[in-house]
């Protein structure tokens, strides 16, 4: 399979701050890859390096085999970038924003105009074609950012939090749109704080935390590795402290001791049920739910010990 993005031992410093430390990751052509991490983790910095907007201190970064430093124009043209912040030229209309961008990538004028009109139509911005971006609503600006990223038909689409501040309906539309684009062969590299969104869309996930990669694997495998089923057990009377025989299980007591929350690992449910029975506690209800990517993500970010798990 062809490698779309290859980052090897990348480090990047902003003066004394090490924003990225020894990051290595690859994205195959045709993949839908999710790049997650808390605020300040280094996601946008990584994207800036990929798109040639930032230099770096060490490592090698390639896009479809081309070096982002020595073959900048080639690699940049392979990528459509939806940046985290709006960075439109305030003096251009929506349509000009698209045609100028196409021109920058060498699309002939006539074709640029056609594509701009097509994309404006697709993203329901035709009515705003002749308006400056400041006259657009937040969601419209997001749509224009995505349209602009696509105007030169890139092989890779990199989206840095494309659904921030986007309403529910538009978000669902964007999901469908991105799925379709990916099906047709576009490689997608998505950053988002909506973990559920990544879980729905991405087949593989990388998690970055304080500049370092802490997880890199298929979405389902990551969820399973990081977290067992989530158990919530409701008692008929309150429990003041967890019985000694199940102390080894990390149980959280909630609702003034009426609710026990823990994870199904090493037969925890069976052990807890036995202990409750032996101590005369009656159970009102028990809920068990499958873990989500959010459970896995929170654990990776909160508990550094888990990073070493196989
Ligand atoms: N231009 C810059 N100059 C100095 N430091 C910077 C610059 N850009 C980013 N940083 C720092 O680098 C680190 C990583 O920032 P980055 O923007 O990559 O995070 P992020 O993962 O995209 O976060 P967010 O989810 O908040 O967008 C942060 O500590 C940030 O303050
Ligand atoms: Mg960012």
CSV table of C-alpha atoms and ligand atoms in Angstrom, one decimal:
chain,number,residue,atom,x,y,z
A,1,UNK,CA,0.0,0.0,0.0
A,2,UNK,CA,1.1,3.6,-0.7
A,3,UNK,CA,2.1,5.8,2.2
A,4,UNK,CA,0.4,9.2,2.1
A,5,UNK,CA,1.9,10.7,5.2
A,6,UNK,CA,5.2,9.7,6.8
A,7,UNK,CA,6.5,11.4,9.8
A,8,UNK,CA,9.7,10.1,11.3
A,9,UNK,CA,11.2,11.2,14.6
A,10,UNK,CA,9.8,14.7,14.3
A,11,UNK,CA,10.7,17.2,17.0
A,12,UNK,CA,9.8,20.9,17.0
A,13,UNK,CA,10.7,23.6,19.4
A,14,UNK,CA,9.2,27.0,19.8
A,15,UNK,CA,12.2,28.7,21.5
A,16,UNK,CA,12.5,26.9,24.8
A,17,UNK,CA,9.2,25.0,24.4
A,18,UNK,CA,9.4,21.5,23.0
A,19,UNK,CA,6.0,21.3,21.2
A,20,UNK,CA,6.6,18.0,19.4
A,21,UNK,CA,9.0,15.3,20.7
A,22,UNK,CA,10.1,12.4,18.6
A,23,UNK,CA,6.8,11.9,16.8
A,24,UNK,CA,6.6,9.1,14.3
A,25,UNK,CA,3.5,8.1,12.4
A,26,UNK,CA,2.4,7.0,9.0
A,27,UNK,CA,-1.0,7.3,7.3
A,28,UNK,CA,-1.7,5.0,4.3
A,29,UNK,CA,-3.3,6.3,1.2
A,30,UNK,CA,-7.1,6.0,1.5
A,31,UNK,CA,-7.1,6.0,5.3
A,32,UNK,CA,-9.4,8.0,7.5
A,33,UNK,CA,-7.1,8.9,10.3
A,34,UNK,CA,-8.0,10.6,13.5
A,35,UNK,CA,-5.4,12.7,15.4
A,36,UNK,CA,-6.5,13.4,18.9
A,37,UNK,CA,-5.1,15.2,21.9
A,38,UNK,CA,-6.0,17.8,24.6
A,39,UNK,CA,-5.5,21.5,24.1
A,40,UNK,CA,-1.8,22.3,23.4
A,41,UNK,CA,-0.8,18.7,22.8
A,42,UNK,CA,0.8,19.5,19.4
A,43,UNK,CA,-1.9,18.7,16.8
A,44,UNK,CA,-1.9,22.0,15.0
A,45,UNK,CA,1.9,22.2,15.2
A,46,UNK,CA,2.2,18.7,13.5
A,47,UNK,CA,-0.2,19.9,10.8
A,48,UNK,CA,1.8,23.1,10.3
A,49,UNK,CA,4.9,21.0,9.7
A,50,UNK,CA,3.0,18.7,7.3
A,51,UNK,CA,1.8,21.6,5.3
A,52,UNK,CA,5.1,23.5,5.3
A,53,UNK,CA,3.9,26.3,7.5
A,54,UNK,CA,6.3,25.6,10.2
A,55,UNK,CA,9.9,24.5,10.2
A,56,UNK,CA,11.1,21.8,12.6
A,57,UNK,CA,14.1,20.9,14.7
A,58,UNK,CA,14.6,17.2,13.8
A,59,UNK,CA,13.1,14.4,11.8
A,60,UNK,CA,11.8,13.7,8.3
A,61,UNK,CA,8.4,14.4,6.9
A,62,UNK,CA,7.2,13.0,3.6
A,63,UNK,CA,4.0,13.3,1.7
A,64,UNK,CA,3.5,10.6,-0.9
A,65,UNK,CA,7.2,10.0,-0.8
A,66,UNK,CA,8.2,13.7,-1.3
A,67,UNK,CA,10.1,15.6,1.3
A,68,UNK,CA,8.1,18.6,2.7
A,69,UNK,CA,11.2,20.7,3.0
A,70,UNK,CA,13.0,20.1,-0.3
A,71,UNK,CA,9.8,19.5,-2.4
A,72,UNK,CA,7.5,21.9,-0.7
A,73,UNK,CA,5.4,23.0,-3.7
A,74,UNK,CA,4.8,19.4,-4.7
A,75,UNK,CA,3.8,18.2,-1.2
A,76,UNK,CA,1.7,21.3,-0.5
A,77,UNK,CA,-0.3,20.8,-3.7
A,78,UNK,CA,-1.1,17.2,-2.6
A,79,UNK,CA,-2.8,18.5,0.5
A,80,UNK,CA,-6.0,20.4,1.1
A,81,UNK,CA,-5.8,22.1,4.5
A,82,UNK,CA,-8.8,23.2,6.6
A,83,UNK,CA,-7.1,25.2,9.3
A,84,UNK,CA,-8.2,25.6,12.8
A,85,UNK,CA,-8.5,29.4,12.5
A,86,UNK,CA,-10.2,31.4,9.8
A,87,UNK,CA,-7.4,32.9,7.7
A,88,UNK,CA,-9.3,34.4,4.8
A,89,UNK,CA,-8.2,37.5,3.0
A,90,UNK,CA,-10.7,40.1,4.2
A,91,UNK,CA,-10.7,41.9,0.8
A,92,UNK,CA,-11.9,38.9,-1.2
A,93,UNK,CA,-15.4,37.7,-1.9
A,94,UNK,CA,-16.2,34.0,-1.1
A,95,UNK,CA,-15.9,33.2,-4.8
A,96,UNK,CA,-12.6,35.0,-5.2
A,97,UNK,CA,-11.3,33.1,-2.1
A,98,UNK,CA,-11.9,29.9,-4.0
A,99,UNK,CA,-10.7,31.0,-7.5
A,100,UNK,CA,-7.5,32.6,-6.1
A,101,UNK,CA,-6.7,29.5,-4.1
A,102,UNK,CA,-7.2,27.3,-7.2
A,103,UNK,CA,-4.9,29.7,-9.2
A,104,UNK,CA,-2.3,29.4,-6.5
A,105,UNK,CA,-2.2,25.7,-7.2
A,106,UNK,CA,-2.0,26.2,-10.9
A,107,UNK,CA,-5.6,25.4,-11.8
A,108,UNK,CA,-6.4,27.2,-15.1
A,109,UNK,CA,-8.8,30.2,-14.7
A,110,UNK,CA,-11.8,28.8,-16.4
A,111,UNK,CA,-11.6,25.5,-14.5
A,112,UNK,CA,-11.0,27.4,-11.3
A,113,UNK,CA,-14.3,29.4,-11.8
A,114,UNK,CA,-16.2,26.3,-12.6
A,115,UNK,CA,-14.9,24.5,-9.5
A,116,UNK,CA,-15.5,27.5,-7.3
A,117,UNK,CA,-19.2,27.7,-8.5
A,118,UNK,CA,-19.6,24.0,-8.0
A,119,UNK,CA,-18.2,24.0,-4.5
A,120,UNK,CA,-20.2,27.1,-3.5
A,121,UNK,CA,-23.3,25.3,-4.7
A,122,UNK,CA,-22.4,22.1,-2.9
A,123,UNK,CA,-21.7,23.9,0.3
A,124,UNK,CA,-24.9,26.1,0.0
A,125,UNK,CA,-23.0,29.3,-0.3
A,126,UNK,CA,-24.0,30.4,-3.8
A,127,UNK,CA,-26.1,33.3,-2.4
A,128,UNK,CA,-23.0,34.5,-0.6
A,129,UNK,CA,-20.6,34.2,-3.6
A,130,UNK,CA,-20.1,37.9,-3.8
A,131,UNK,CA,-19.9,38.6,-0.1
A,132,UNK,CA,-16.7,39.0,1.9
A,133,UNK,CA,-16.2,36.3,4.5
A,134,UNK,CA,-17.0,38.7,7.3
A,135,UNK,CA,-20.6,38.6,6.2
A,136,UNK,CA,-20.8,34.9,6.6
A,137,UNK,CA,-22.0,33.1,9.8
A,138,UNK,CA,-19.6,30.9,11.7
A,139,UNK,CA,-21.0,27.7,10.1
A,140,UNK,CA,-20.8,29.3,6.6
A,141,UNK,CA,-17.1,30.3,7.2
A,142,UNK,CA,-16.4,26.7,8.2
A,143,UNK,CA,-18.0,25.5,4.9
A,144,UNK,CA,-16.0,28.0,2.9
A,145,UNK,CA,-12.8,26.8,4.6
A,146,UNK,CA,-13.6,23.2,3.5
A,147,UNK,CA,-14.5,24.3,0.0
A,148,UNK,CA,-11.3,26.2,-0.3
A,149,UNK,CA,-9.3,23.2,0.8
A,150,UNK,CA,-10.9,21.1,-1.9
A,151,UNK,CA,-10.7,23.5,-4.9
A,152,UNK,CA,-7.4,22.0,-6.3
A,153,UNK,CA,-8.7,18.4,-5.7
A,154,UNK,CA,-6.0,17.3,-3.2
A,155,UNK,CA,-5.2,13.7,-2.5
A,156,UNK,CA,-5.0,14.3,1.2
A,157,UNK,CA,-7.5,16.4,3.2
A,158,UNK,CA,-6.2,17.6,6.5
A,159,UNK,CA,-8.9,19.0,8.8
A,160,UNK,CA,-8.0,20.8,12.0
A,161,UNK,CA,-11.2,20.8,14.1
A,162,UNK,CA,-13.5,21.4,11.2
A,163,UNK,CA,-16.7,20.9,13.3
A,164,UNK,CA,-15.9,23.3,16.1
A,165,UNK,CA,-18.9,25.5,16.6
A,166,UNK,CA,-20.9,23.8,13.9
A,167,UNK,CA,-24.6,23.0,14.4
A,168,UNK,CA,-25.7,19.4,14.7
A,169,UNK,CA,-27.3,19.2,11.3
A,170,UNK,CA,-24.3,20.6,9.5
A,171,UNK,CA,-22.1,18.3,11.5
A,172,UNK,CA,-24.0,15.3,10.3
A,173,UNK,CA,-23.8,16.6,6.7
A,174,UNK,CA,-20.1,17.1,7.0
A,175,UNK,CA,-19.7,13.5,8.4
A,176,UNK,CA,-21.5,12.2,5.4
A,177,UNK,CA,-19.5,14.3,3.0
A,178,UNK,CA,-16.2,13.3,4.5
A,179,UNK,CA,-17.2,9.6,4.4
A,180,UNK,CA,-18.1,10.0,0.7
A,181,UNK,CA,-14.9,11.8,-0.1
A,182,UNK,CA,-12.8,9.1,1.7
A,183,UNK,CA,-14.7,6.4,-0.2
A,184,UNK,CA,-13.8,8.0,-3.4
A,185,UNK,CA,-10.1,7.7,-2.4
A,186,UNK,CA,-9.2,10.9,-0.6
A,187,UNK,CA,-6.9,10.3,2.4
A,188,UNK,CA,-8.3,12.1,5.5
A,189,UNK,CA,-6.4,13.3,8.5
A,190,UNK,CA,-8.8,14.7,11.0
A,191,UNK,CA,-8.3,16.5,14.3
A,192,UNK,CA,-11.2,17.0,16.6
A,193,UNK,CA,-12.2,17.4,20.3
A,194,UNK,CA,-15.4,15.5,19.6
A,195,UNK,CA,-14.1,12.1,20.4
A,196,UNK,CA,-17.4,10.5,19.4
A,197,UNK,CA,-16.9,12.1,15.9
A,198,UNK,CA,-13.5,10.4,15.6
A,199,UNK,CA,-14.9,7.1,16.8
A,200,UNK,CA,-17.6,7.2,14.2
A,201,UNK,CA,-15.4,8.3,11.2
A,202,UNK,CA,-11.9,7.2,11.7
A,203,UNK,CA,-10.5,3.7,11.2
A,204,UNK,CA,-7.3,4.4,13.0
A,205,UNK,CA,-6.4,6.9,15.8
A,206,UNK,CA,-3.3,8.6,16.9
A,207,UNK,CA,-3.3,10.3,20.3
A,208,UNK,CA,-0.7,13.0,21.1
A,209,UNK,CA,-0.2,14.2,24.6
A,210,UNK,CA,2.3,16.9,25.6
A,211,UNK,CA,4.0,16.5,22.2
A,212,UNK,CA,4.4,12.8,22.3
A,213,UNK,CA,2.5,10.0,20.7
A,214,UNK,CA,0.8,7.9,23.4
A,215,UNK,CA,-1.4,5.7,21.2
A,216,UNK,CA,-1.5,4.8,17.5
A,217,UNK,CA,-3.7,1.9,16.4
A,218,UNK,CA,-7.1,0.9,14.9
A,219,UNK,CA,-10.0,2.6,16.7
A,220,UNK,CA,-11.6,-0.5,17.9
A,221,UNK,CA,-8.4,-2.1,19.2
A,222,UNK,CA,-7.6,1.1,21.1
A,223,UNK,CA,-11.0,1.2,22.8
A,224,UNK,CA,-10.7,-2.5,23.7
A,225,UNK,CA,-7.1,-2.2,25.0
A,226,UNK,CA,-7.7,0.8,27.1
A,227,UNK,CA,-11.0,0.0,28.7
A,228,UNK,CA,-13.3,-2.9,29.8
A,229,UNK,CA,-17.1,-2.7,29.9
A,230,UNK,CA,-18.3,0.1,32.2
A,231,UNK,CA,-20.4,-1.2,35.1
A,232,UNK,CA,-22.8,0.8,37.2
A,233,UNK,CA,-24.3,-1.0,40.1
A,234,UNK,CA,-27.1,0.5,42.2
A,235,UNK,CA,-27.7,-0.6,45.8
A,236,UNK,CA,-30.9,-0.6,47.8
A,237,UNK,CA,-29.1,0.8,50.9
A,238,UNK,CA,-26.0,2.9,51.0
A,239,UNK,CA,-22.5,1.6,51.4
A,240,UNK,CA,-20.1,3.5,53.6
A,241,UNK,CA,-16.9,2.0,52.3
A,242,UNK,CA,-15.9,-0.7,49.8
A,243,UNK,CA,-15.6,-4.2,51.5
A,244,UNK,CA,-12.0,-5.4,52.0
A,245,UNK,CA,-12.4,-8.4,49.8
A,246,UNK,CA,-12.9,-6.2,46.7
A,247,UNK,CA,-10.5,-3.4,47.7
A,248,UNK,CA,-8.2,-4.3,44.9
A,249,UNK,CA,-10.8,-3.4,42.3
A,250,UNK,CA,-10.9,0.4,41.6
A,251,UNK,CA,-14.5,1.0,42.6
A,252,UNK,CA,-15.9,4.5,42.7
A,253,UNK,CA,-18.7,5.1,45.2
A,254,UNK,CA,-21.2,7.6,44.0
A,255,UNK,CA,-24.7,8.9,45.0
A,256,UNK,CA,-23.9,8.8,48.7
A,257,UNK,CA,-22.9,5.2,48.5
A,258,UNK,CA,-25.9,4.0,46.6
A,259,UNK,CA,-24.0,3.5,43.4
A,260,UNK,CA,-20.8,1.6,42.6
A,261,UNK,CA,-19.0,2.4,39.4
A,262,UNK,CA,-16.2,0.2,38.1
A,263,UNK,CA,-14.8,-1.6,35.1
A,264,UNK,CA,-15.2,-5.2,34.1
A,265,UNK,CA,-11.7,-6.5,34.2
A,266,UNK,CA,-10.4,-9.8,35.7
A,267,UNK,CA,-14.0,-10.9,36.6
A,268,UNK,CA,-14.6,-7.8,38.6
A,269,UNK,CA,-18.4,-8.1,38.2
A,270,UNK,CA,-18.5,-11.7,39.6
A,271,UNK,CA,-16.2,-10.7,42.5
A,272,UNK,CA,-18.2,-7.6,43.4
A,273,UNK,CA,-21.5,-9.5,43.3
A,274,UNK,CA,-20.2,-12.2,45.5
A,275,UNK,CA,-18.8,-9.7,48.0
A,276,UNK,CA,-22.1,-7.7,48.1
A,277,UNK,CA,-24.0,-10.9,48.7
A,278,UNK,CA,-21.7,-11.9,51.5
A,279,UNK,CA,-22.0,-8.5,53.1
A,280,UNK,CA,-25.8,-8.5,52.9
A,281,UNK,CA,-26.2,-5.7,50.3
A,282,UNK,CA,-29.2,-5.9,47.9
A,283,UNK,CA,-28.9,-4.8,44.4
A,284,UNK,CA,-31.4,-2.5,42.9
A,285,UNK,CA,-30.1,-2.4,39.3
A,286,UNK,CA,-27.0,-3.0,37.3
A,287,UNK,CA,-26.1,-1.3,34.0
A,288,UNK,CA,-23.2,-2.5,31.8
A,289,UNK,CA,-22.2,-0.5,28.8
A,290,UNK,CA,-19.5,-1.1,26.2
A,291,UNK,CA,-16.5,1.2,26.5
A,292,UNK,CA,-16.2,4.1,24.0
A,293,UNK,CA,-13.2,5.9,22.5
A,294,UNK,CA,-13.9,8.6,25.0
A,295,UNK,CA,-13.2,6.2,27.9
A,296,UNK,CA,-10.0,5.2,26.2
A,297,UNK,CA,-9.0,8.8,25.4
A,298,UNK,CA,-9.6,10.0,29.0
A,299,UNK,CA,-7.5,7.2,30.4
A,300,UNK,CA,-4.6,7.9,28.0
A,301,UNK,CA,-4.6,11.5,28.9
A,302,UNK,CA,-5.2,11.1,32.7
A,303,UNK,CA,-3.3,8.1,33.7
A,304,UNK,CA,0.3,7.9,32.4
A,305,UNK,CA,0.7,4.4,33.7
A,306,UNK,CA,-1.6,3.0,31.1
A,307,UNK,CA,0.7,4.2,28.3
A,308,UNK,CA,2.9,1.2,28.9
A,309,UNK,CA,0.0,-1.3,28.4
A,310,UNK,CA,0.6,-3.8,25.6
B,1,LIG,N1,3.6,30.1,17.1
B,1,LIG,C1,3.9,29.5,18.3
B,1,LIG,N2,4.8,30.1,19.1
B,1,LIG,C2,5.1,29.6,20.3
B,1,LIG,N3,4.5,28.5,20.9
B,1,LIG,C3,3.5,27.9,20.1
B,1,LIG,C4,3.2,28.4,18.8
B,1,LIG,N4,2.2,27.6,18.3
B,1,LIG,C5,1.9,26.7,19.3
B,1,LIG,N5,2.7,26.8,20.4
B,1,LIG,C6,2.8,26.0,21.6
B,1,LIG,O1,3.0,24.7,21.2
B,1,LIG,C7,2.2,23.7,21.9
B,1,LIG,C8,1.4,22.9,21.0
B,1,LIG,O2,0.4,23.8,20.4
B,1,LIG,P1,-0.6,23.3,19.2
B,1,LIG,O3,-1.3,24.5,18.7
B,1,LIG,O4,0.1,22.4,18.3
B,1,LIG,O5,-1.6,22.4,20.1
B,1,LIG,P2,-3.0,21.7,19.6
B,1,LIG,O6,-2.8,20.3,20.0
B,1,LIG,O7,-3.3,22.1,18.3
B,1,LIG,O8,-4.0,22.3,20.7
B,1,LIG,P3,-5.6,22.8,20.5
B,1,LIG,O9,-6.4,21.6,20.7
B,1,LIG,O10,-5.8,23.8,21.6
B,1,LIG,O11,-5.7,23.4,19.1
B,1,LIG,C9,1.5,24.6,22.9
B,1,LIG,O12,2.2,24.6,24.1
B,1,LIG,C10,1.4,26.0,22.3
B,1,LIG,O13,1.4,27.0,23.3
B,2,LIG,MG1,-4.9,23.1,17.4
